CSV table of N, CA and C in Angstrom, one decimal:
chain,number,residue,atom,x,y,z
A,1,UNK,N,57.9,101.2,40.8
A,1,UNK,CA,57.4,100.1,41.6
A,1,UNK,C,58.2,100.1,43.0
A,2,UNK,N,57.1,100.1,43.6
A,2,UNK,CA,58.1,99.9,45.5
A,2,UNK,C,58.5,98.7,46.0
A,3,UNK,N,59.8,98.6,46.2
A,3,UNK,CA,60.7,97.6,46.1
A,3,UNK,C,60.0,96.3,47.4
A,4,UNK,N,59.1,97.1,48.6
A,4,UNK,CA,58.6,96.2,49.2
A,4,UNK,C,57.7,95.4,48.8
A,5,UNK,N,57.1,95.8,47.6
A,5,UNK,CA,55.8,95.0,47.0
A,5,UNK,C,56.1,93.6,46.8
A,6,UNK,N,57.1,93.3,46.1
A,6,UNK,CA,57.0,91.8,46.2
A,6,UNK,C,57.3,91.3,47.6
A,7,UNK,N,57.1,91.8,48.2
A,7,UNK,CA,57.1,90.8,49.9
A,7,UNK,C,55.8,90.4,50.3
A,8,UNK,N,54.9,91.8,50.0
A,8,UNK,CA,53.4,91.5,50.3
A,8,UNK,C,52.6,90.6,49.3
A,9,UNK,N,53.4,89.6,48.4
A,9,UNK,CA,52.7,88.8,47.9
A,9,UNK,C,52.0,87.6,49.0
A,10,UNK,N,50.9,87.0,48.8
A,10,UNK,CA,50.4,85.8,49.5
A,10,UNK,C,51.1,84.7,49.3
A,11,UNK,N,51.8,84.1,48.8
A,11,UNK,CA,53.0,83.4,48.3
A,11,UNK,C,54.4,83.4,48.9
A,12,UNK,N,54.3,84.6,49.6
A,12,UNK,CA,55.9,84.7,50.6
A,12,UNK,C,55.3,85.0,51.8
A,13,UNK,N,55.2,83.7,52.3
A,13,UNK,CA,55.0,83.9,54.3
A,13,UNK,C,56.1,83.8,54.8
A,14,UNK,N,56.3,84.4,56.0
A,14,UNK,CA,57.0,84.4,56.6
A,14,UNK,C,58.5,85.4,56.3
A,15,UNK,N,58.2,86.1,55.7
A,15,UNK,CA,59.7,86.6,54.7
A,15,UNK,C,59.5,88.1,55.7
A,16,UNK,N,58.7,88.4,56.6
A,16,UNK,CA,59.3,89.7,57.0
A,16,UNK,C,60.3,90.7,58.0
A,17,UNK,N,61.1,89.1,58.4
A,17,UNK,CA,62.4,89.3,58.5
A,17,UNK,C,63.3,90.1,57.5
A,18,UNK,N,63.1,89.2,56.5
A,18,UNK,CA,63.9,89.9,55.4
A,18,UNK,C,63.5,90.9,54.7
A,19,UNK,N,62.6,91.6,54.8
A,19,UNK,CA,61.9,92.6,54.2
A,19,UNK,C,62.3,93.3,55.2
A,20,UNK,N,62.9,93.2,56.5
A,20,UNK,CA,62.7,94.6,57.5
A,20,UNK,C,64.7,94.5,57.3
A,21,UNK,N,65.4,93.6,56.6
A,21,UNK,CA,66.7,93.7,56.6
A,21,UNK,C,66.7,94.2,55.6
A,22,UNK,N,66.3,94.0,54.1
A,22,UNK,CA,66.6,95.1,52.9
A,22,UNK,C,65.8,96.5,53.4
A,23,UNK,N,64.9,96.8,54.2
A,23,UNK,CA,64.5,98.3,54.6
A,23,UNK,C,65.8,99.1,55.2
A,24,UNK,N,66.4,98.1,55.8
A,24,UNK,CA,67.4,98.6,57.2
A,24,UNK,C,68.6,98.8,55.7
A,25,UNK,N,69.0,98.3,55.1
A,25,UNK,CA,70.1,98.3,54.7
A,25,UNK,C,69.8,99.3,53.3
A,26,UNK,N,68.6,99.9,52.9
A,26,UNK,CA,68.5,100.9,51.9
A,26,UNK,C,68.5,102.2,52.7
A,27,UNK,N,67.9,102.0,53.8
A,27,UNK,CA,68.5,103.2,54.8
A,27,UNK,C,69.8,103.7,55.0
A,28,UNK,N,71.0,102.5,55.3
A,28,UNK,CA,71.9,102.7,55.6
A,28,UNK,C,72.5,103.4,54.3
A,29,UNK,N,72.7,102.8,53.5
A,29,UNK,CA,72.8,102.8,51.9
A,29,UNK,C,72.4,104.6,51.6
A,30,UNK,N,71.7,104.8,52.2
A,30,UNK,CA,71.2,106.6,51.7
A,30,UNK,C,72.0,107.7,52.8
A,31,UNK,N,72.7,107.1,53.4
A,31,UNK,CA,73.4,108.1,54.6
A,31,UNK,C,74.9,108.4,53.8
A,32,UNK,N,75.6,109.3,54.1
A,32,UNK,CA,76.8,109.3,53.4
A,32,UNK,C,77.9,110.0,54.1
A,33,UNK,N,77.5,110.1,55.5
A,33,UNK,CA,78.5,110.8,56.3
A,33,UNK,C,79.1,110.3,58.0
A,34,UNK,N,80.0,109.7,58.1
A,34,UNK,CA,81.2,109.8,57.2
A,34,UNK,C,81.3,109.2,56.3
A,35,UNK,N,82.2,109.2,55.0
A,35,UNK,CA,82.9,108.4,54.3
A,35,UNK,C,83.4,107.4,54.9
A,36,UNK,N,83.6,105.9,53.8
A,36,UNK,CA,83.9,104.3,54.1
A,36,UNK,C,84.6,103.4,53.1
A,37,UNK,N,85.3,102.8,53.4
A,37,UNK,CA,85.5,101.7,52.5
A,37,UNK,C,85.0,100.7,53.1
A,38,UNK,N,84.9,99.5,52.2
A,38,UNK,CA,84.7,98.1,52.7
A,38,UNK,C,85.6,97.3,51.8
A,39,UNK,N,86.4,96.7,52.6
A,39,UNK,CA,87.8,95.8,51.8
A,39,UNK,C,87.6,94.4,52.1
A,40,UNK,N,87.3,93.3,51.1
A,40,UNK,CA,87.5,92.3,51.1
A,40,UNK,C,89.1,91.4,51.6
A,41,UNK,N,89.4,91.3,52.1
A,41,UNK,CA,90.4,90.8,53.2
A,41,UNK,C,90.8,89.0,53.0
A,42,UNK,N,89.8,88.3,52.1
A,42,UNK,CA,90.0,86.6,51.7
A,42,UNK,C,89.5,86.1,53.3
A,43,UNK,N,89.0,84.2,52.6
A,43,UNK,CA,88.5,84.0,53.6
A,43,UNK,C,87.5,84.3,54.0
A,44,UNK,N,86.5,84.6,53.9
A,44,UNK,CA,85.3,85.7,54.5
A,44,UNK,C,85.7,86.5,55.4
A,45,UNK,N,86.3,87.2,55.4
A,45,UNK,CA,86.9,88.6,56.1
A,45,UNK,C,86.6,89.8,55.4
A,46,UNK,N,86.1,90.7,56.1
A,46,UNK,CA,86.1,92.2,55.7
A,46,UNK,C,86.7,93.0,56.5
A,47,UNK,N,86.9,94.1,56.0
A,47,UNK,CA,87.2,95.4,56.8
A,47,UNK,C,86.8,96.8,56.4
A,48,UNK,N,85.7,97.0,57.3
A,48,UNK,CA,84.9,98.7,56.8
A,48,UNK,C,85.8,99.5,57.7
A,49,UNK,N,86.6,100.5,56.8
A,49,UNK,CA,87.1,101.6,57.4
A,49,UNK,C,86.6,103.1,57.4
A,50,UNK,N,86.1,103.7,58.2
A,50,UNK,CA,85.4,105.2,58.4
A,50,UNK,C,86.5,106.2,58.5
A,51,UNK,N,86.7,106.9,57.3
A,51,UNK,CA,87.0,108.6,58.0
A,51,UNK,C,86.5,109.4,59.3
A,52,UNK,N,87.3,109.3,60.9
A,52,UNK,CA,86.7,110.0,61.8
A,52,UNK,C,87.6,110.9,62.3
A,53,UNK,N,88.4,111.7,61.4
A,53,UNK,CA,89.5,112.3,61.5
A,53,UNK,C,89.0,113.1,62.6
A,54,UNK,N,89.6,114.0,63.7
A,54,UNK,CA,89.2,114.4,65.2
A,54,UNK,C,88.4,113.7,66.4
A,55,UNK,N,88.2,112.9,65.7
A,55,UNK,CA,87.4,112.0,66.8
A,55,UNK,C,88.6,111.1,67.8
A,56,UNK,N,87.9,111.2,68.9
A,56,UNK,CA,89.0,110.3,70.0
A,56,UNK,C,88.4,109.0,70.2
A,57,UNK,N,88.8,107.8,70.6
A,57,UNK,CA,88.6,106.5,71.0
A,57,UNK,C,87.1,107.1,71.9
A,58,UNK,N,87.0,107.7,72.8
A,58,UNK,CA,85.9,107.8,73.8
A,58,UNK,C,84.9,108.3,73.5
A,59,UNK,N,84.9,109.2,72.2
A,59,UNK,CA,84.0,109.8,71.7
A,59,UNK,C,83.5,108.7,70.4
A,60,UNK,N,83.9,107.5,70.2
A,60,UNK,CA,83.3,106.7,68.9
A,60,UNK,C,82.4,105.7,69.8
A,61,UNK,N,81.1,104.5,69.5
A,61,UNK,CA,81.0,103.9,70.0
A,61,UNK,C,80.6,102.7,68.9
A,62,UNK,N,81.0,101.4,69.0
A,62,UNK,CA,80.5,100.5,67.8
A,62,UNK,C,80.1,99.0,68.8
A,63,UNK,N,78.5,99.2,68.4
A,63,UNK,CA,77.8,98.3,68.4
A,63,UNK,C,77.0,97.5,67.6
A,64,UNK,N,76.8,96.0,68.2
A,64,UNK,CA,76.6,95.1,67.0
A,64,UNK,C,74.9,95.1,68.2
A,65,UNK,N,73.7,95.1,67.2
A,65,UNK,CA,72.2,94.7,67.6
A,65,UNK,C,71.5,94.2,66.5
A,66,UNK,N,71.1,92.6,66.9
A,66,UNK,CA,69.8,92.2,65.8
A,66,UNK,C,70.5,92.1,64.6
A,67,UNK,N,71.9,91.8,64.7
A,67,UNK,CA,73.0,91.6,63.5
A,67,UNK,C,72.9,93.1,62.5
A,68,UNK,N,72.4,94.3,63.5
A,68,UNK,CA,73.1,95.7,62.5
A,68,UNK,C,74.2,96.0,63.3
A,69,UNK,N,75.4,96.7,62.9
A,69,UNK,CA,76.8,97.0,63.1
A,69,UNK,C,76.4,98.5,63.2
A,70,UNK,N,76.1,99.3,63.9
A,70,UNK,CA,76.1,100.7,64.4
A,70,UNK,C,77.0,100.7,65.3
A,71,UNK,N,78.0,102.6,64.3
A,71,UNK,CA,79.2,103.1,64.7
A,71,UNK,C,78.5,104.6,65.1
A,72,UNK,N,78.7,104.7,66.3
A,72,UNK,CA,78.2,106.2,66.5
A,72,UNK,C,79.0,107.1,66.8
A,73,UNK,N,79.3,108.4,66.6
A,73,UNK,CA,80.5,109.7,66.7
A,73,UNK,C,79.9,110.3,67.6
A,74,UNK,N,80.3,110.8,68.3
A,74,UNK,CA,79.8,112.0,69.1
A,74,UNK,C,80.7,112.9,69.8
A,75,UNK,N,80.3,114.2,69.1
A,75,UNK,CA,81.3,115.7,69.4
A,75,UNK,C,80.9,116.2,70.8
A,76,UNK,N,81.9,116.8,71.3
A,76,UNK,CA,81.9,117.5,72.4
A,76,UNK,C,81.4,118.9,71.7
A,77,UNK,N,80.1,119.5,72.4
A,77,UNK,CA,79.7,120.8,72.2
A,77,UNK,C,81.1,122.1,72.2
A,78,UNK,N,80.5,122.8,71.3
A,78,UNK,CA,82.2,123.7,71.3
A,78,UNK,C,83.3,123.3,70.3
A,79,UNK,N,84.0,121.8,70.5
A,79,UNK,CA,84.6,121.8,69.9
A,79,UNK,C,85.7,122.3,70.4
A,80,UNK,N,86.4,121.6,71.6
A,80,UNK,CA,87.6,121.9,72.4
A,80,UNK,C,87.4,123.8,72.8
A,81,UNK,N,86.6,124.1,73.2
A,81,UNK,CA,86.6,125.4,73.5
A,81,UNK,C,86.5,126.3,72.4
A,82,UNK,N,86.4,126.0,71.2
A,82,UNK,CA,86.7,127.1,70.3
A,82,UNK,C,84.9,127.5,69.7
A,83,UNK,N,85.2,128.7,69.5
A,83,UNK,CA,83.7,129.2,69.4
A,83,UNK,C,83.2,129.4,67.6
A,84,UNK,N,82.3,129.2,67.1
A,84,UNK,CA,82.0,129.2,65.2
A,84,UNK,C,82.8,130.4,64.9
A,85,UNK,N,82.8,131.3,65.5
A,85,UNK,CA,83.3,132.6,65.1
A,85,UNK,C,84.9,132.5,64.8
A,86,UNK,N,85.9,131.6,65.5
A,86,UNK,CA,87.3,131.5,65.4
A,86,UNK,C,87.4,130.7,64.0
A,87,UNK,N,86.8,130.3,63.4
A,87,UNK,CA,87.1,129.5,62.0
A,87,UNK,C,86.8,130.5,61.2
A,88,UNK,N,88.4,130.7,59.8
A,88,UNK,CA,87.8,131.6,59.1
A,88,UNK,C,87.4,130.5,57.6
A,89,UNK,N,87.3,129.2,57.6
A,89,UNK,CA,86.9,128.4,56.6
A,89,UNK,C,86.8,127.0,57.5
A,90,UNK,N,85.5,126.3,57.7
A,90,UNK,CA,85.4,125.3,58.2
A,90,UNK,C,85.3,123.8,57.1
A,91,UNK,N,86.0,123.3,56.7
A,91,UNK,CA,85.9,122.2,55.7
A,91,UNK,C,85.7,120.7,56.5
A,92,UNK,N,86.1,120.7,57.8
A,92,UNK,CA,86.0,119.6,58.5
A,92,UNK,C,84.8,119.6,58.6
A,93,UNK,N,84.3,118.2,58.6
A,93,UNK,CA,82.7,118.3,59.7
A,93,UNK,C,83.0,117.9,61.0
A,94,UNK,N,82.3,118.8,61.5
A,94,UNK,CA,82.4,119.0,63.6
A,94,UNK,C,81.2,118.1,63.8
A,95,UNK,N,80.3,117.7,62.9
A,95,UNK,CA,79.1,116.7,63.5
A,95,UNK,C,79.2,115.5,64.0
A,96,UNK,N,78.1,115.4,64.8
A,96,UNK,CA,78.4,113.5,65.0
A,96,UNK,C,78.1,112.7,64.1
A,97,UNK,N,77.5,111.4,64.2
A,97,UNK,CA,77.4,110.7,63.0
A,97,UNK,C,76.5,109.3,64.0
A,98,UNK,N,75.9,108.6,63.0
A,98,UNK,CA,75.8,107.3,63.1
A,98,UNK,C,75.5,106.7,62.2
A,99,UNK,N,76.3,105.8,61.6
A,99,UNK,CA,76.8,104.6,60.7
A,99,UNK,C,75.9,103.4,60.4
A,100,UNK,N,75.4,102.6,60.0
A,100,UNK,CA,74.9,101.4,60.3
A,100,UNK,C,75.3,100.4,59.0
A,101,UNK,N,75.3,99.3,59.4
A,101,UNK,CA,75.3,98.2,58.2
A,101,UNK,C,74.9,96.8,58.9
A,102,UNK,N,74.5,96.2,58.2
A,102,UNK,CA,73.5,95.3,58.2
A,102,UNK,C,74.6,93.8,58.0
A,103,UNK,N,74.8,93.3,59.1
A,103,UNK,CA,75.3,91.7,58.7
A,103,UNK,C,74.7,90.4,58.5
A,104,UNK,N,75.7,89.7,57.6
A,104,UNK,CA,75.1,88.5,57.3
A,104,UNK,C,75.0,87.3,58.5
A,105,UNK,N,74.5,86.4,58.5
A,105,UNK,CA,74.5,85.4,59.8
A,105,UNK,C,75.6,84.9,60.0
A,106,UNK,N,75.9,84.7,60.7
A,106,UNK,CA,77.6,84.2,61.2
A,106,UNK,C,78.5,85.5,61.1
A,107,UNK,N,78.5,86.6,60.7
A,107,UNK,CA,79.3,87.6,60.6
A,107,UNK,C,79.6,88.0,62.3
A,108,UNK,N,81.0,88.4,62.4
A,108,UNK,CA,81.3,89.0,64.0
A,108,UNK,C,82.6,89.8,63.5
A,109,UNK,N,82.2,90.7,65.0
A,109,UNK,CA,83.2,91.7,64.9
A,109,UNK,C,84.0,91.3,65.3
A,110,UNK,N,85.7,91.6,64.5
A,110,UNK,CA,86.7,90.5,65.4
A,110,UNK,C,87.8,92.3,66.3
A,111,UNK,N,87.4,93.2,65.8
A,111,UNK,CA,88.2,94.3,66.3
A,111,UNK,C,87.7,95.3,66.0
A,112,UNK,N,87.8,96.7,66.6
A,112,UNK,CA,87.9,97.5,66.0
A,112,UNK,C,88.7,98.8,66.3
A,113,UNK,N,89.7,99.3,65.7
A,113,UNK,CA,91.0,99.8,65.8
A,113,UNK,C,91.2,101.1,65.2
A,114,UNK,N,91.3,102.5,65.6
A,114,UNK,CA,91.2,103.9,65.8
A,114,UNK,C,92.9,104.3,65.1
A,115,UNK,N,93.3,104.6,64.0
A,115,UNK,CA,94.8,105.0,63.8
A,115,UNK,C,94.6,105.8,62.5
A,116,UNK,N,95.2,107.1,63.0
A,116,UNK,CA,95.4,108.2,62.1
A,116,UNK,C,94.1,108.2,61.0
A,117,UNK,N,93.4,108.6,62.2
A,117,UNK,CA,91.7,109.1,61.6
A,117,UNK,C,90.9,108.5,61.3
A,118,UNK,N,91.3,107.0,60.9
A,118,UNK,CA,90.6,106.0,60.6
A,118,UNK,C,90.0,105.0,61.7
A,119,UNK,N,89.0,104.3,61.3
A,119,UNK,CA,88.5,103.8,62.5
A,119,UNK,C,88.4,101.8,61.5
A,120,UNK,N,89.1,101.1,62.0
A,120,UNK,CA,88.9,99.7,61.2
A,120,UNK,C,88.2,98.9,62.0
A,121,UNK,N,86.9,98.4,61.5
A,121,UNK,CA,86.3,97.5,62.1
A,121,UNK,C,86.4,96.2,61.2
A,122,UNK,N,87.2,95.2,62.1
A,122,UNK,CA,87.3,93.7,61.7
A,122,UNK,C,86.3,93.2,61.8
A,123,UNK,N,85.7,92.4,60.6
A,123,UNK,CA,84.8,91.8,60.7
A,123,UNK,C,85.2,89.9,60.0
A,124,UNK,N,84.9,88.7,60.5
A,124,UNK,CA,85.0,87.8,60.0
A,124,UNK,C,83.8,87.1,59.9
A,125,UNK,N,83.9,85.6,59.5
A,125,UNK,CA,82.7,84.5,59.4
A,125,UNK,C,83.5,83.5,59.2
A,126,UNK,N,83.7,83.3,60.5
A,126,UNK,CA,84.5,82.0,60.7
A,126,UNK,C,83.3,80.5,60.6
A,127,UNK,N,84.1,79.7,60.2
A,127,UNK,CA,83.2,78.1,60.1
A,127,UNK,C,82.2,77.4,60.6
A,128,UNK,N,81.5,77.8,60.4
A,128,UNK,CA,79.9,76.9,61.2
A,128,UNK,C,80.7,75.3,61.8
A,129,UNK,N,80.5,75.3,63.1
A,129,UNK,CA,80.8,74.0,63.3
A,129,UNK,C,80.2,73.1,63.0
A,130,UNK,N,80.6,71.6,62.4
A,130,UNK,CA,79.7,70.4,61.5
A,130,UNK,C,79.2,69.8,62.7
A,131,UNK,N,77.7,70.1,62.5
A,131,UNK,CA,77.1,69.2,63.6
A,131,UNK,C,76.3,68.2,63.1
A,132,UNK,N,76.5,66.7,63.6
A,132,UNK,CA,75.5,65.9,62.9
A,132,UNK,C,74.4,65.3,64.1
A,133,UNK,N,73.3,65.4,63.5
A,133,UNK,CA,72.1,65.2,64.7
A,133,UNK,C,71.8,63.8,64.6
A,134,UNK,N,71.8,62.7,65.5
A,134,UNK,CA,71.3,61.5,64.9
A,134,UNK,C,69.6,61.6,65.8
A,135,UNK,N,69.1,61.3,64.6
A,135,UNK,CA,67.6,61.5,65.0
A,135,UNK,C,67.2,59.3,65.6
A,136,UNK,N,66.6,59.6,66.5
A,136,UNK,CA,65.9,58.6,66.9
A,136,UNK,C,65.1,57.9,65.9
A,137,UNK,N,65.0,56.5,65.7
A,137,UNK,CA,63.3,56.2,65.1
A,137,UNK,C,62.9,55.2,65.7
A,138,UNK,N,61.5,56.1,66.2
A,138,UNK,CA,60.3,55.4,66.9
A,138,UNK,C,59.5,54.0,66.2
A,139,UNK,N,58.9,53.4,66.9
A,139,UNK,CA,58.0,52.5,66.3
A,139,UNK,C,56.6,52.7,66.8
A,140,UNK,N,55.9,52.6,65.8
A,140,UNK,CA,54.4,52.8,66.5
A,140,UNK,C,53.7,51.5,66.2
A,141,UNK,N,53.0,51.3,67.1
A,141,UNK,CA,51.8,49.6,67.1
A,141,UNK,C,53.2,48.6,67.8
């Protein structure tokens, strides 16, 4: 059974917001390069950290759109000058990458910090501020 089907029931209007956020996040979910953790931190705090061992600060880029968190890598052709032929066993990947994950509402990036190959993106959900609305009541006649 295709997991979109129950969206296309007549019975759920309006849900294809959320049907285009579980698409986005089974995508994400099927990529596997780089490697990640995601560390619960307390508080509603996370922290996803990426393996981007050779990668420099100027070569990563991490943006938040439409509440997805896309980390992108990108290699300099070459590879510092060195040509395929000078490796006699390549184990590193020289590729670029791009990451994605899907946040929840209120989720924000509070940092994200590049140290010994790792790349940590803070993420929190700080407190909805309590807002109380006092509604008017009208009189009619």
């Amino acid at each position: 059974m295709n997991r979109s089907l129950i969206f296309d029931s007549p019975f759920l209007l309006g849900f294809e917001h959320t049907r285009s956020l579980i698409e986005r996040a089974a995508k994400a979910a099927a990529e596997s390069y780089p490697p990640y953790n995601v560390e619960d931190r307390g508080d509603g705090a996370l922290r996803i950290t990426l393996a981007v061992a050779g990668f420099s600060p100027d070569q990563l880029r991490v943006t938040v759109e439409d509440r997805q968190l896309v980390i992108a890598g990108r290699r300099d052709a070459g590879g510092a000058g060195r040509s395929e032929d000078a490796f006699l066993h390549r184990g590193i990947a020289a590729r670029g990458f791009v990451r994605s994950f899907v946040l929840a509402d209120g989720m924000v990036v509070e940092a994200a910090t590049l140290e010994h190959g790792l790349l940590h993106i803070d993420l929190a959900r700080p407190e909805p501020e309590k807002q109380v609305l006092s509604i008017p009541i009208r009189t009619v006649g």
